mmCIF file of C-alpha atoms in Angstrom:
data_model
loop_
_atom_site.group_PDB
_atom_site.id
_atom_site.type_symbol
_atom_site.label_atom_id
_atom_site.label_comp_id
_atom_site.label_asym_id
_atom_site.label_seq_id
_atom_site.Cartn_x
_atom_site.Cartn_y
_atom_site.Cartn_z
ATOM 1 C CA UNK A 14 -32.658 -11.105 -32.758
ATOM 2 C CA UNK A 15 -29.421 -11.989 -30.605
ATOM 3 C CA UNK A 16 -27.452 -8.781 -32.751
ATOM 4 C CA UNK A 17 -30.292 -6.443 -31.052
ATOM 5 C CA UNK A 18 -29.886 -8.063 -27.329
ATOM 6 C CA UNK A 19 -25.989 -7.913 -28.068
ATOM 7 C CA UNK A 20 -26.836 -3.837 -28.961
ATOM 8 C CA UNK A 21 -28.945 -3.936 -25.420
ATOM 9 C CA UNK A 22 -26.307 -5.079 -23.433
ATOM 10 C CA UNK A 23 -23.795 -2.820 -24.552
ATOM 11 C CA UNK A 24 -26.021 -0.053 -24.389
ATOM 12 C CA UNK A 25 -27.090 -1.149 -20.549
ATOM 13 C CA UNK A 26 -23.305 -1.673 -19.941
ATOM 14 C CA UNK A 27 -22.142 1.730 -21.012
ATOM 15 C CA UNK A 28 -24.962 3.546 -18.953
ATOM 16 C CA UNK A 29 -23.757 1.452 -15.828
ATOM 17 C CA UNK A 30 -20.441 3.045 -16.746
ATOM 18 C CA UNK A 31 -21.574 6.289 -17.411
ATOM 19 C CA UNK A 32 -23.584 6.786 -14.118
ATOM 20 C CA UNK A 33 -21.795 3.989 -11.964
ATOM 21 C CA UNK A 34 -18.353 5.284 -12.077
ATOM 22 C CA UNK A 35 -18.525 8.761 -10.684
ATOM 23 C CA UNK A 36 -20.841 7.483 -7.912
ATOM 24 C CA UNK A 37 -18.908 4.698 -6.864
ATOM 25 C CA UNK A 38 -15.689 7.286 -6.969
ATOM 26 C CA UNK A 39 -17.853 9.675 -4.809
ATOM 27 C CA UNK A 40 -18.963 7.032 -2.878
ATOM 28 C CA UNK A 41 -22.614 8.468 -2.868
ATOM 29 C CA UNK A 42 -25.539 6.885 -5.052
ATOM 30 C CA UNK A 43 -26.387 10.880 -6.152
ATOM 31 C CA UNK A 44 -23.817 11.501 -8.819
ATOM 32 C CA UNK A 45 -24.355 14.818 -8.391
ATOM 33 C CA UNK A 46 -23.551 14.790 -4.692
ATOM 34 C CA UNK A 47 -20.348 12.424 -6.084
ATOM 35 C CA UNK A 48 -19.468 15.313 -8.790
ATOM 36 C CA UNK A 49 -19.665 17.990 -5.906
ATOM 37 C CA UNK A 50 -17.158 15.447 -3.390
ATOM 38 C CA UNK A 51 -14.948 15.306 -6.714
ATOM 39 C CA UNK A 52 -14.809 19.029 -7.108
ATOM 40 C CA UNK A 53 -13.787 19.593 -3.435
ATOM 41 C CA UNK A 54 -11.308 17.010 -3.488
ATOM 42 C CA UNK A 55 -9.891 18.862 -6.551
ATOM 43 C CA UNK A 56 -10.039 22.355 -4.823
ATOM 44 C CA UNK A 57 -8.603 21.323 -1.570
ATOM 45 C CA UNK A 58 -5.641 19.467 -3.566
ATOM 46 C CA UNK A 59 -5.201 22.871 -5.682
ATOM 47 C CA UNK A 60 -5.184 25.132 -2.238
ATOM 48 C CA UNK A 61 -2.252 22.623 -0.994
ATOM 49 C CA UNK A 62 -0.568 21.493 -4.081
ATOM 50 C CA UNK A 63 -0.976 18.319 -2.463
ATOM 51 C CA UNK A 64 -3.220 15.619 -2.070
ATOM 52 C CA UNK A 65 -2.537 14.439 1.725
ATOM 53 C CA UNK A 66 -1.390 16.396 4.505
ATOM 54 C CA UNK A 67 -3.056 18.095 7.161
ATOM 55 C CA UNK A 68 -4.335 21.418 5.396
ATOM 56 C CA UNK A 69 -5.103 19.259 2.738
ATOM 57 C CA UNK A 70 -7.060 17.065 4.998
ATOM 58 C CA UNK A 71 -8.891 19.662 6.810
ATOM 59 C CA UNK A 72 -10.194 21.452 3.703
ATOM 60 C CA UNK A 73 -11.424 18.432 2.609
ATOM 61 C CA UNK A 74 -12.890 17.317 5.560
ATOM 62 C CA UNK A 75 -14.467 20.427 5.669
ATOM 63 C CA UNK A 76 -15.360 20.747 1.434
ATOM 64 C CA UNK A 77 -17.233 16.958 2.245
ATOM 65 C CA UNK A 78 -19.251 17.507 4.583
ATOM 66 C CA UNK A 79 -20.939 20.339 2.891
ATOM 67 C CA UNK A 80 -21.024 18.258 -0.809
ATOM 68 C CA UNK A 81 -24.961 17.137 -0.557
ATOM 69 C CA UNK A 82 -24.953 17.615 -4.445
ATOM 70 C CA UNK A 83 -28.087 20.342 -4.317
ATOM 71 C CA UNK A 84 -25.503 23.195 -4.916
ATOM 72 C CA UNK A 85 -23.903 20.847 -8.476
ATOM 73 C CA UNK A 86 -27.461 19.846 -9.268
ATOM 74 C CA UNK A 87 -29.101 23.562 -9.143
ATOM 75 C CA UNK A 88 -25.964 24.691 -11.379
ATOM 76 C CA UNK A 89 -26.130 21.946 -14.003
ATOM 77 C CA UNK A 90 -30.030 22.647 -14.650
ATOM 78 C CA UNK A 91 -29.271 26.286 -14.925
ATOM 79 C CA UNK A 92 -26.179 25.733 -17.858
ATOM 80 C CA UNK A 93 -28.002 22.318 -19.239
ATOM 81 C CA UNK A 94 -31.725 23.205 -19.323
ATOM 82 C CA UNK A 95 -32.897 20.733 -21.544
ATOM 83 C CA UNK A 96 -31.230 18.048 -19.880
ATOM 84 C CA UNK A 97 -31.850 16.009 -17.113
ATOM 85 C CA UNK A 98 -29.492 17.074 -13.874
ATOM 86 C CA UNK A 99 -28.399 13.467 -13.419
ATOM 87 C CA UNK A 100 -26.939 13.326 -16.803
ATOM 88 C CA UNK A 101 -25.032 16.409 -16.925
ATOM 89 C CA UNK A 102 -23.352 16.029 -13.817
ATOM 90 C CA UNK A 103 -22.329 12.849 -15.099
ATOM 91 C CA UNK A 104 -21.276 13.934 -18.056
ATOM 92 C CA UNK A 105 -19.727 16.765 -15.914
ATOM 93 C CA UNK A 106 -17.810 14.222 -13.730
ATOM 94 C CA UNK A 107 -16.244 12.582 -16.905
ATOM 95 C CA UNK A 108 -15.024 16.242 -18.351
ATOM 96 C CA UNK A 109 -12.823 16.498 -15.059
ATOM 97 C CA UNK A 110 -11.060 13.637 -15.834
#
């Protein structure tokens, strides 16, 4: 009995992980809203070469305030149709990394 609670923590633990991280990086509780933030940090950085300065900082502003995650969310379901949105753009998130 306490081997199969030990399995449900870990399991509990690693989903935490799994969907925790990318939202608390994104600083959204939609990790598909944090995955789209991530991706526009990413661009602006690869525009600049940079990642602070003021054109950096301007296309980031402007890349974030855009991000709702709709735009990530619509393309995940369209490559991962059998799997739920959430998941893929986690899984999504991590591949970036």
């Amino acid at each position: 009995m306490k081997a199969g609670i030990g399995i449900i923590g870990v399991i509990v633990v690693l989903l935490v992980i799994f969907f925790g991280v990318p939202m608390a990086a994104g600083g959204s509780t939609n990790v598909c809203q944090a995955l789209e933030k991530h991706n526009v940090s990413q661009t602006a950085q690869n525009i600049t070469g940079t990642s602070n300065g003021p054109v950096h900082n301007i296309i980031n502003s402007v890349g974030q305030s855009f991000a709702t995650g709709e735009g990530e969310q619509q393309k995940q379901a369209a490559e991962h149709p059998n799997t739920p949105s959430v998941v893929s753009c986690a899984a999504a998130y991590w591949k970036t990394l």
